[in-house]
Amino acid sequence: MPESIIADPDTDDHVEERISSCLNINSPRSFFLYAGAGSGKTRSLVNAVRYILDNHSRELMLRGQSIAVITYTNAAADEVARRLDYNRLVSVSTIHSFAWALIRPFQDDIRNQLGIRLAKFVQDLEAKSSRPGTKAEATRLYNLEKTKKRIDLLDSIVQFTYSPTGTSRGSDSLDHAEVIALTASMLETYPRLSRILTTRYPFLFVDESQDTNSDLLNSFLTVQKQSQGAFCLGLFGDTMQRVYNDGKQNLEGSLGDEWDKPAKRMNHRSAHRIVRLANSIRSQVDAHAQLARPDRPIGSVRLFLMPTSMDTVTAETHVLESMARVTKDDSWISSMGGLVDSASGVKKLILEHHMAASRLGFGEFFNALGELDSNRTSVLEGTHPEVNRFTRDIIPLIEAARSDDDYALVAILRAQSPLLSPDSVREVSDREHALSQYLAGIRSTISDLLALWEDDQDPKLLAVASLIQDAGLFVLPDAVVRALAFLEASDGDAEDDSQPWVRILKCSYSQAVSYARYVGGQTEYATQQGVKGLEFPRVMAIISDDEARGFLFSYEKLFGAKSSTDADRRNEAQGKETSLDRTRRLFYVTCTRAISSLAVVAFTSDPVAVATYVSGQDWFAEDEVEVLDPASI
């Protein structure tokens, strides 16, 4: 197996100078920085902004302009803003927040474009009917009725709203996807909006540009083409790290000759062995091989292969213990079965959220959440407003009470409970001796809540929500109140497919807690797609097509256990993307999250065939592959 190429850590310093040459406010040039895993992409972005501030702050202030930076997550936005000392000449936001801030003043244009979008959705729904009586047909009819009602209400809406946290739920609210789609169409349709964009922001930097919604990115590219010499669009990313389907394919190839295209080659993150593996994975895609730092350790990678029928807990426990022996690093086993500290534990990367749900014990709750009539993304990201009443208010309150944290308990009640709102307290205080009795009643309600856990009970959410509703401790969402009334009328036994909260409330409280910890990033599990841009000392990549139950990715094909289909071959011949292409990129992203050591755990239909295939791909050496026999563990 070839050795990794080692180079001076400062080998990419010239890239910063090259980008700076594009940042003259009077004659800016657009650029795409090709920056692979661990190459310091964010550092280059911050340095570019600092260069502009150092050289053009006065011009920006006189013109009433600023620099726009679009990041992929709120956490990334916060980090960039912090590194720039929260400079008021720099607007750092997520793509959704940026898009909404741009179009929000144009309410009539939003109404017109949304009307066109909804009418097209109705047309599509009416064109494809399913068999009567099926769930698919019921869903189609429901969506058709809901969309028509929304069209009828359009003219009555005075002000459209959007909440990045997903808390807007009225008929006037827009969801994430709609804000992006509306911004893209309005930039293409209304020239004045593109002029506002370039006048307000002569520099627009887009991080993770390869995963930015392709329609919106295309509209930015249109604006750039129309405003050359007056507007700089700076794209930062790596096409090999595109993991979302709505990202733009062939981004680098779609940029004209007027673009500068510098590239960073140094991987500052990973050990030599991980860099070599990453280079081998992407060698079939492009020539962007990375260099390893001389001060990084050799590192360790291992591939563990086992049949799909093998018990996941047994297999993954064996892997943790084996990695601890191979790496002589007890941190591989120190956090088994508990929460993870990214600085000291093992991060386990899965393909789908339900794989974490089954391992962490909230599968029933997660499946029930999947029935909620809303953007599924809000459930996966933990931003669903109805669910948030439990995850952000009720669960923290109960956990504070159970741990005798009176300070946190009172803080939650004051912030969220109508019982301790200023008006309620003021009203009670006006009556003699009433306040002490009132507060005693609240304490009694908390005691009743805690009693649900006596004798190590794990109460149903139904019991928790019923007590809270009766006491008025929190204002529960209407859907939850309706489900409570239905269950009370049926003695808690009946089902109702039209009310997903009926199923949710029948789940145990502990499942809701596990879900809240997972979406809050407090467990050892995360999806392979969701950790793009992050890094961990120890990574376990868990691969199982059977568990993932998807069709967009196929590790069985990537690892040689299954052959490409006729559709794959047709798509490849036509230059279209295949599941093999998507999976290879995802595998690259997954492996390059590791700093020091990496364990790839593959549940496969043919472990022996995979072992033979990967050795021929120069991914893993023979002594780095272990085929597990369930009978021997």
XYZ file of C-alpha atoms in Angstrom:
633
model
C 0.000 0.000 0.000
C 1.489 3.395 -0.967
C 2.683 5.754 1.718
C 0.905 9.054 2.219
C 2.591 12.098 0.706
C 3.967 14.329 3.467
C 4.496 18.051 2.917
C 5.191 21.296 4.727
C 2.056 22.391 6.662
C 2.397 25.845 5.085
C 2.231 24.496 1.542
C -1.198 26.091 0.939
C -0.310 29.583 2.147
C -0.206 30.902 -1.403
C -3.926 30.157 -1.709
C -4.738 32.932 0.769
C -2.824 35.432 -1.385
C -4.583 34.220 -4.500
C -8.001 34.704 -2.925
C -6.993 38.158 -1.668
C -6.233 39.207 -5.231
C -9.940 38.671 -6.026
C -11.144 40.988 -3.250
C -10.645 44.508 -4.587
C -13.956 46.256 -3.903
C -13.688 48.285 -7.143
C -12.951 45.314 -9.410
C -13.809 42.071 -7.575
C -13.426 38.661 -9.161
C -15.515 35.616 -8.249
C -13.741 32.464 -7.136
C -14.293 28.858 -6.105
C -11.941 27.551 -3.417
C -11.549 23.802 -3.748
C -10.847 22.753 -0.159
C -10.855 19.078 0.814
C -11.422 17.506 4.201
C -9.470 19.105 7.041
C -7.808 21.639 4.735
C -8.745 24.718 6.755
C -11.609 25.918 4.571
C -13.188 27.972 7.361
C -9.820 29.571 8.104
C -9.555 30.679 4.470
C -13.081 32.072 4.549
C -12.372 34.051 7.724
C -9.063 35.307 6.313
C -10.828 36.495 3.160
C -13.334 38.481 5.207
C -10.553 39.938 7.354
C -8.668 41.034 4.231
C -11.723 42.935 3.015
C -12.226 44.528 6.433
C -8.581 45.540 6.644
C -8.591 47.131 3.194
C -12.146 48.242 2.438
C -14.003 48.907 5.688
C -14.217 52.629 5.005
C -15.712 52.132 1.533
C -18.236 49.617 2.885
C -19.365 52.008 5.632
C -19.657 54.997 3.282
C -21.723 52.956 0.823
C -23.872 51.360 3.527
C -22.718 47.914 2.406
C -21.563 44.771 4.186
C -20.080 41.334 3.546
C -22.469 38.377 3.490
C -21.336 34.947 4.654
C -23.682 31.983 4.246
C -22.961 28.857 6.300
C -24.626 25.457 6.406
C -25.575 25.343 10.105
C -26.303 27.734 12.960
C -23.280 26.363 14.802
C -21.031 27.170 11.844
C -22.514 30.664 11.603
C -21.841 31.271 15.288
C -18.251 30.062 14.927
C -17.512 32.283 11.924
C -19.100 35.308 13.599
C -17.060 34.671 16.750
C -13.799 34.448 14.786
C -14.638 37.787 13.183
C -15.363 39.393 16.572
C -19.008 39.904 15.545
C -18.009 42.741 13.230
C -21.085 44.765 12.246
C -19.887 44.982 8.637
C -20.254 41.204 8.284
C -23.613 39.431 8.055
C -23.179 35.737 8.921
C -26.225 33.475 8.666
C -27.535 30.147 7.442
C -28.803 29.903 3.897
C -32.448 29.899 5.053
C -32.052 32.983 7.250
C -30.169 34.839 4.514
C -32.796 33.990 1.909
C -35.663 35.102 4.142
C -33.980 38.385 5.074
C -33.550 39.085 1.351
C -37.161 38.464 0.260
C -39.112 39.380 3.420
C -39.758 43.026 2.413
C -41.464 41.904 -0.819
C -44.669 40.436 0.564
C -46.767 40.815 -2.614
C -44.067 39.147 -4.699
C -43.916 36.313 -2.167
C -47.693 35.918 -2.474
C -47.528 35.772 -6.279
C -44.678 33.278 -6.405
C -46.173 31.116 -3.664
C -49.477 31.057 -5.515
C -47.731 29.781 -8.633
C -45.874 27.165 -6.597
C -49.011 25.916 -4.799
C -51.034 25.782 -8.025
C -48.328 23.605 -9.575
C -48.421 21.339 -6.513
C -52.208 20.947 -6.849
C -51.815 20.127 -10.539
C -49.247 17.439 -9.739
C -51.429 15.926 -6.991
C -54.476 15.811 -9.234
C -52.465 14.095 -11.970
C -51.388 11.123 -9.855
C -54.024 9.212 -7.952
C -53.505 6.017 -5.975
C -55.772 3.044 -5.377
C -58.857 4.069 -3.352
C -58.689 3.060 0.287
C -54.893 2.999 0.470
C -52.850 5.129 2.833
C -51.089 6.732 -0.147
C -54.439 7.864 -1.579
C -55.609 9.172 1.788
C -52.394 11.174 2.081
C -52.777 12.536 -1.460
C -56.345 13.655 -0.826
C -55.392 15.217 2.487
C -52.510 17.167 0.922
C -54.737 18.209 -1.968
C -57.420 19.570 0.345
C -54.873 21.308 2.586
C -53.120 22.967 -0.376
C -56.381 24.201 -1.907
C -57.369 25.725 1.439
C -53.998 27.410 1.607
C -54.496 28.887 -1.874
C -57.901 30.215 -0.794
C -56.277 31.978 2.179
C -53.432 33.593 0.240
C -55.193 36.899 -0.441
C -56.158 37.292 3.222
C -52.594 37.011 4.492
C -51.229 40.395 5.506
C -47.695 39.319 6.438
C -45.922 36.041 5.686
C -43.720 34.685 8.454
C -40.795 32.322 8.703
C -39.063 30.883 11.747
C -35.661 29.175 11.386
C -36.518 27.090 14.471
C -39.737 25.838 12.930
C -42.021 27.512 15.498
C -44.254 29.229 12.924
C -47.313 27.064 12.249
C -50.069 29.399 11.027
C -51.503 29.685 7.525
C -49.162 32.621 6.968
C -45.997 30.662 7.760
C -43.444 29.441 5.229
C -41.312 26.362 5.724
C -37.593 25.972 5.003
C -38.005 24.526 1.517
C -40.475 27.219 0.478
C -38.186 30.060 1.547
C -35.350 28.626 -0.543
C -37.551 27.957 -3.578
C -39.175 31.396 -3.417
C -35.818 33.172 -3.138
C -34.429 31.271 -6.125
C -37.440 32.040 -8.333
C -37.641 35.689 -7.231
C -33.951 36.305 -7.958
C -34.496 34.938 -11.455
C -37.825 36.735 -11.998
C -37.352 40.165 -10.422
C -34.197 42.044 -11.545
C -34.631 44.571 -8.749
C -34.061 41.848 -6.154
C -30.755 40.832 -7.724
C -29.741 44.513 -7.815
C -30.587 44.827 -4.132
C -28.476 41.753 -3.401
C -25.359 43.016 -5.202
C -25.751 46.594 -3.953
C -26.173 45.526 -0.344
C -23.517 42.809 -0.456
C -20.678 43.385 -2.939
C -19.094 40.232 -1.465
C -21.153 37.080 -0.944
C -19.306 34.029 0.426
C -21.034 30.638 0.441
C -19.594 27.893 2.644
C -20.257 24.223 1.775
C -21.324 25.463 -1.655
C -21.464 21.947 -3.092
C -24.467 21.186 -0.826
C -26.239 24.511 -1.268
C -29.627 24.020 -2.928
C -28.908 23.852 -6.648
C -31.805 26.140 -7.675
C -30.699 28.862 -5.275
C -27.030 28.455 -6.175
C -27.930 28.681 -9.872
C -29.736 31.944 -9.165
C -26.611 33.268 -7.400
C -24.573 32.249 -10.440
C -26.998 34.123 -12.700
C -26.639 37.238 -10.545
C -22.846 36.861 -10.635
C -22.794 36.602 -14.412
C -24.916 39.732 -14.754
C -22.817 41.723 -12.269
C -19.207 40.918 -13.143
C -16.780 43.575 -12.043
C -19.137 44.841 -9.328
C -19.922 41.704 -7.333
C -17.802 38.869 -5.932
C -19.378 35.468 -5.358
C -16.940 33.382 -3.324
C -17.707 29.665 -3.170
C -15.962 27.444 -0.636
C -16.261 23.660 -0.758
C -15.294 20.265 -2.071
C -17.402 18.484 -4.680
C -16.371 15.134 -3.183
C -18.166 16.124 0.012
C -21.573 16.716 -1.562
C -23.912 14.473 0.418
C -27.350 16.015 -0.201
C -29.299 15.367 -3.372
C -30.414 18.952 -3.902
C -26.811 20.160 -4.126
C -25.445 21.219 -7.493
C -23.793 18.513 -9.571
C -20.587 19.330 -11.465
C -20.241 22.639 -9.641
C -16.625 23.239 -10.602
C -17.266 22.466 -14.270
C -20.173 24.911 -14.489
C -18.066 27.962 -13.662
C -16.780 30.131 -16.515
C -13.229 31.175 -17.342
C -13.720 34.466 -15.488
C -13.672 32.523 -12.212
C -10.499 31.916 -10.226
C -10.267 28.332 -8.935
C -7.565 27.925 -6.270
C -7.225 24.594 -4.461
C -5.957 23.598 -1.010
C -4.166 20.247 -0.753
C -3.046 19.927 2.868
C -5.115 17.868 5.321
C -4.445 19.404 8.724
C -6.897 17.126 10.534
C -6.212 13.457 10.049
C -3.483 10.954 10.724
C -1.424 9.682 7.768
C -3.271 6.394 7.448
C -6.654 8.101 7.236
C -5.396 10.544 4.593
C -4.137 7.593 2.520
C -7.515 5.866 2.799
C -9.360 9.038 1.772
C -7.094 9.511 -1.252
C -7.734 5.922 -2.333
C -11.489 6.364 -2.049
C -11.620 9.517 -4.171
C -8.948 8.463 -6.692
C -11.679 7.010 -8.941
C -13.452 10.387 -9.002
C -10.842 13.115 -9.391
C -7.166 13.929 -8.922
C -7.552 16.052 -5.780
C -5.297 13.915 -3.581
C -4.400 15.404 -0.216
C -1.116 15.775 1.621
C -0.455 14.728 5.221
C 1.228 16.858 7.848
C 4.599 15.559 9.112
C 3.587 16.207 12.727
C 0.493 13.970 12.541
C 0.630 10.376 13.860
C 0.445 7.320 11.608
C -3.048 6.478 12.870
C -5.150 3.323 12.499
C -7.953 2.146 10.225
C -9.786 -1.164 10.444
C -12.606 -2.811 8.498
C -14.841 -5.263 10.355
C -17.115 -7.423 8.206
C -20.027 -9.481 9.516
C -23.236 -11.040 8.177
C -26.376 -8.907 8.244
C -27.990 -11.384 10.652
C -25.429 -10.724 13.384
C -26.603 -9.005 16.561
C -25.613 -5.345 16.336
C -24.837 -4.879 20.028
C -22.559 -7.930 20.131
C -20.780 -6.934 16.930
C -20.260 -3.287 17.816
C -19.075 -4.116 21.336
C -16.483 -6.482 19.853
C -15.301 -3.719 17.514
C -14.855 -1.233 20.365
C -12.830 -3.734 22.365
C -10.754 -4.713 19.344
C -9.980 -1.073 18.482
C -8.928 -0.410 22.069
C -6.376 -3.241 21.762
C -5.139 -2.287 18.280
C -4.715 1.408 19.059
C -3.746 0.931 22.737
C -6.355 3.601 23.427
C -8.839 2.798 26.204
C -11.035 5.710 25.165
C -12.504 3.330 22.595
C -14.225 1.481 25.434
C -14.486 4.154 28.140
C -17.787 5.549 26.874
C -19.526 2.284 25.988
C -23.249 2.552 26.592
C -23.179 6.203 27.642
C -23.126 9.742 26.398
C -20.180 10.867 24.330
C -17.752 13.694 24.751
C -16.414 14.403 21.272
C -13.011 15.118 22.773
C -12.683 11.805 24.582
C -15.193 9.266 23.293
C -16.128 7.426 20.116
C -18.495 8.943 17.576
C -20.671 6.328 15.869
C -21.803 7.343 12.402
C -24.914 5.727 10.944
C -26.725 6.076 7.632
C -30.283 6.744 8.819
C -31.786 8.201 11.998
C -33.884 5.140 12.713
C -30.673 3.117 13.112
C -29.877 5.325 16.097
C -33.482 5.096 17.284
C -33.308 1.295 17.471
C -29.925 1.341 19.232
C -30.887 4.051 21.715
C -34.319 2.637 22.461
C -36.685 5.246 21.031
C -37.776 3.391 17.907
C -41.512 3.378 18.746
C -41.462 7.112 19.516
C -39.469 7.936 16.374
C -41.802 5.925 14.130
C -44.783 7.729 15.633
C -43.148 11.114 15.033
C -42.766 10.125 11.391
C -46.572 10.252 11.052
C -46.779 13.935 11.967
C -48.128 16.096 9.185
C -45.143 18.402 8.774
C -41.797 18.774 7.117
C -39.955 15.600 8.134
C -36.774 17.635 8.403
C -38.108 19.343 11.532
C -38.497 15.963 13.247
C -35.021 14.860 12.245
C -33.446 18.143 13.351
C -35.431 18.417 16.569
C -37.188 21.644 15.548
C -40.816 20.465 15.278
C -42.816 23.037 17.294
C -45.294 20.542 18.793
C -42.547 18.122 19.808
C -40.460 21.001 21.157
C -43.012 21.597 23.904
C -41.832 18.279 25.310
C -38.143 18.302 24.374
C -37.414 21.960 25.236
C -39.836 22.616 28.094
C -41.471 19.582 29.713
C -38.490 17.199 29.742
C -36.031 19.842 31.062
C -38.578 20.748 33.768
C -38.991 17.144 34.882
C -35.266 16.465 34.758
C -34.636 19.565 36.890
C -37.268 18.453 39.404
C -35.925 14.903 39.567
C -32.407 16.189 40.204
C -33.565 18.775 42.808
C -32.282 21.653 40.687
C -34.638 24.332 41.994
C -32.861 27.135 40.156
C -33.379 25.498 36.738
C -36.918 24.483 37.688
C -37.993 28.039 38.519
C -36.211 29.447 35.459
C -38.179 27.122 33.145
C -41.477 27.893 34.834
C -40.897 31.633 34.685
C -39.955 31.462 31.011
C -42.644 29.063 29.766
C -45.404 28.356 32.293
C -48.529 30.547 32.338
C -48.750 29.844 36.074
C -45.696 32.021 36.711
C -46.279 34.638 34.040
C -45.987 38.239 35.332
C -49.740 38.774 34.924
C -50.624 35.612 36.859
C -48.253 36.393 39.702
C -49.415 40.021 39.839
C -53.075 38.969 39.993
C -52.456 36.531 42.841
C -50.232 38.975 44.730
C -53.077 41.446 44.963
C -54.954 39.064 47.289
C -53.805 38.721 50.888
C -51.904 35.490 51.663
C -52.885 34.118 48.250
C -49.400 34.052 46.740
C -47.968 31.548 49.219
C -50.951 29.247 48.678
C -50.637 29.666 44.909
C -46.961 28.739 44.931
C -47.723 25.790 47.228
C -50.182 24.555 44.601
C -47.474 24.683 41.928
C -45.110 22.757 44.195
C -47.856 20.173 44.731
C -48.234 19.785 40.963
C -44.487 19.175 40.620
C -44.716 16.561 43.412
C -47.573 14.839 41.566
C -45.423 14.771 38.441
C -42.487 13.206 40.276
C -44.799 10.569 41.739
C -45.213 9.129 38.247
C -41.640 7.777 38.544
C -42.078 6.137 41.941
C -41.004 2.491 42.227
C -38.825 2.940 39.109
C -41.812 3.404 36.849
C -41.397 4.681 33.284
C -44.674 6.539 32.711
C -46.324 7.023 29.381
C -46.259 10.470 27.855
C -50.035 10.328 28.153
C -49.823 10.383 31.971
C -47.301 13.222 31.914
C -49.253 15.326 29.418
C -52.589 14.734 31.189
C -51.253 15.956 34.507
C -49.664 19.020 32.901
C -52.860 19.835 30.999
C -55.088 19.473 34.079
C -52.799 21.662 36.190
C -52.261 24.255 33.450
C -48.514 23.960 33.955
C -47.830 24.512 30.237
C -49.969 25.413 27.246
C -49.973 22.244 25.176
C -50.261 22.350 21.364
C -53.784 21.938 19.983
C -52.909 18.605 18.375
C -51.785 17.226 21.749
C -54.938 18.521 23.483
C -57.116 16.840 20.835
C -55.245 13.566 21.245
C -55.630 13.743 25.040
C -59.384 14.280 24.697
C -59.658 11.359 22.271
C -57.722 9.025 24.567
C -59.724 10.111 27.612
C -62.972 9.406 25.792
C -61.749 5.952 24.735
C -60.079 5.060 28.064
C -56.657 5.298 26.420
C -57.046 2.225 24.206
C -58.365 3.340 20.809
C -56.268 4.267 17.777
C -56.886 7.095 15.331
C -54.789 7.279 12.164
C -55.703 10.932 11.678
C -54.151 11.857 15.038
C -50.445 10.879 15.174
C -50.230 12.313 18.692
C -52.435 9.459 19.891
C -49.596 7.061 19.065
C -46.948 9.426 20.379
C -48.638 9.840 23.760
C -48.752 6.060 24.189
C -44.942 5.934 24.102
C -42.877 5.913 27.275
C -41.339 9.079 28.668
C -37.856 7.544 28.512
C -38.137 7.220 24.726
C -38.871 10.932 24.419
C -35.820 11.676 26.576
C -33.606 9.482 24.388
C -34.902 11.214 21.268
C -34.267 14.662 22.795
C -30.695 13.721 23.689
C -30.068 12.304 20.224
C -31.330 15.309 18.245
C -29.504 17.526 20.732
C -26.181 15.860 19.834
C -25.756 14.400 23.330
C -25.317 10.764 22.326
C -22.539 8.861 20.638
C -24.597 8.514 17.419
C -24.938 10.856 14.448
C -25.758 10.398 10.784
C -22.940 10.241 8.288
C -24.520 13.145 6.414
C -25.018 15.252 9.535
C -21.365 15.382 10.625
C -20.061 16.995 7.447
C -17.563 19.635 8.575
C -17.024 18.070 12.007
C -14.140 15.986 13.334
C -13.663 13.389 16.088
C -10.589 11.604 17.467
C -12.231 8.189 17.113
C -14.892 7.286 14.568
C -16.918 4.111 14.150
C -18.716 4.109 10.794
C -21.640 1.662 10.946
C -22.715 0.457 7.512
C -25.833 -1.620 6.911
C -27.951 -1.300 3.785
C -30.562 -3.644 5.285
C -31.050 -1.412 8.308
C -30.949 1.803 6.289
C -33.750 0.537 4.022
C -32.947 3.255 1.501
C -32.253 3.372 -2.215
C -30.125 6.516 -2.535
C -27.023 4.846 -1.097
C -25.707 1.316 -1.492
C -22.621 0.253 0.403
C -23.172 -3.287 -0.870
C -22.442 -2.026 -4.387
C -19.550 0.161 -3.275
C -17.957 -2.769 -1.423
C -18.513 -5.280 -4.218
C -21.128 -7.466 -2.514
C -23.702 -6.553 -5.165
C -23.383 -5.711 -8.850
C -24.576 -2.493 -10.439
C -28.104 -2.631 -11.803
C -29.142 -2.000 -15.407
C -30.447 1.408 -14.249
C -27.045 2.204 -12.756
C -25.311 1.340 -15.997
C -27.779 3.408 -18.046
C -27.337 6.408 -15.764
C -23.576 6.064 -15.912
C -23.610 5.874 -19.703
C -25.755 9.035 -19.816
C -23.486 10.869 -17.395
C -26.105 10.796 -14.657
C -25.397 10.226 -10.996
C -25.755 6.700 -9.615
C -26.193 5.307 -6.104
C -22.556 4.199 -6.333
C -21.438 7.805 -6.917
C -23.464 9.069 -3.963
C -22.237 6.305 -1.665
C -18.577 6.811 -2.550
C -18.828 10.488 -1.655
C -20.600 9.704 1.594
C -17.972 7.111 2.501
C -15.260 9.688 1.853
C -16.981 12.224 4.119
C -17.480 9.591 6.820
C -13.879 8.381 6.871
C -12.414 11.876 6.848
C -14.229 12.814 10.075
C -11.643 10.742 11.979
C -8.569 12.426 13.421
C -6.594 9.493 14.823
C -8.407 6.175 14.351
C -11.265 4.791 12.300
C -13.304 1.593 12.492
C -15.600 0.745 9.570
C -18.236 -1.765 10.681
C -20.030 -3.316 7.716
C -23.029 -5.641 8.023
C -23.119 -7.298 4.617
C -24.708 -10.164 2.726
C -21.271 -11.487 1.701
C -18.402 -10.635 4.089
C -15.859 -12.738 2.204
C -16.638 -11.092 -1.144
C -16.298 -7.642 0.429
C -12.943 -8.559 1.980
C -11.634 -9.639 -1.423
C -13.004 -6.572 -3.197
C -11.673 -3.899 -0.826
C -8.187 -5.393 -0.816
C -8.136 -5.023 -4.603
C -9.210 -1.374 -4.275
C -6.153 -0.536 -2.169
C -8.402 0.737 0.626
C -7.422 -1.626 3.438
C -4.401 -3.898 3.872
C -5.002 -7.582 4.583
C -4.164 -7.217 8.279
C -6.607 -4.302 8.562
C -9.649 -6.427 7.637
C -11.407 -8.757 10.071
C -14.268 -11.044 9.044
C -16.353 -11.779 12.133
C -17.881 -15.176 12.742
C -20.911 -14.815 15.054
C -20.214 -18.233 16.552
C -16.756 -17.160 17.704
C -17.865 -14.082 19.657
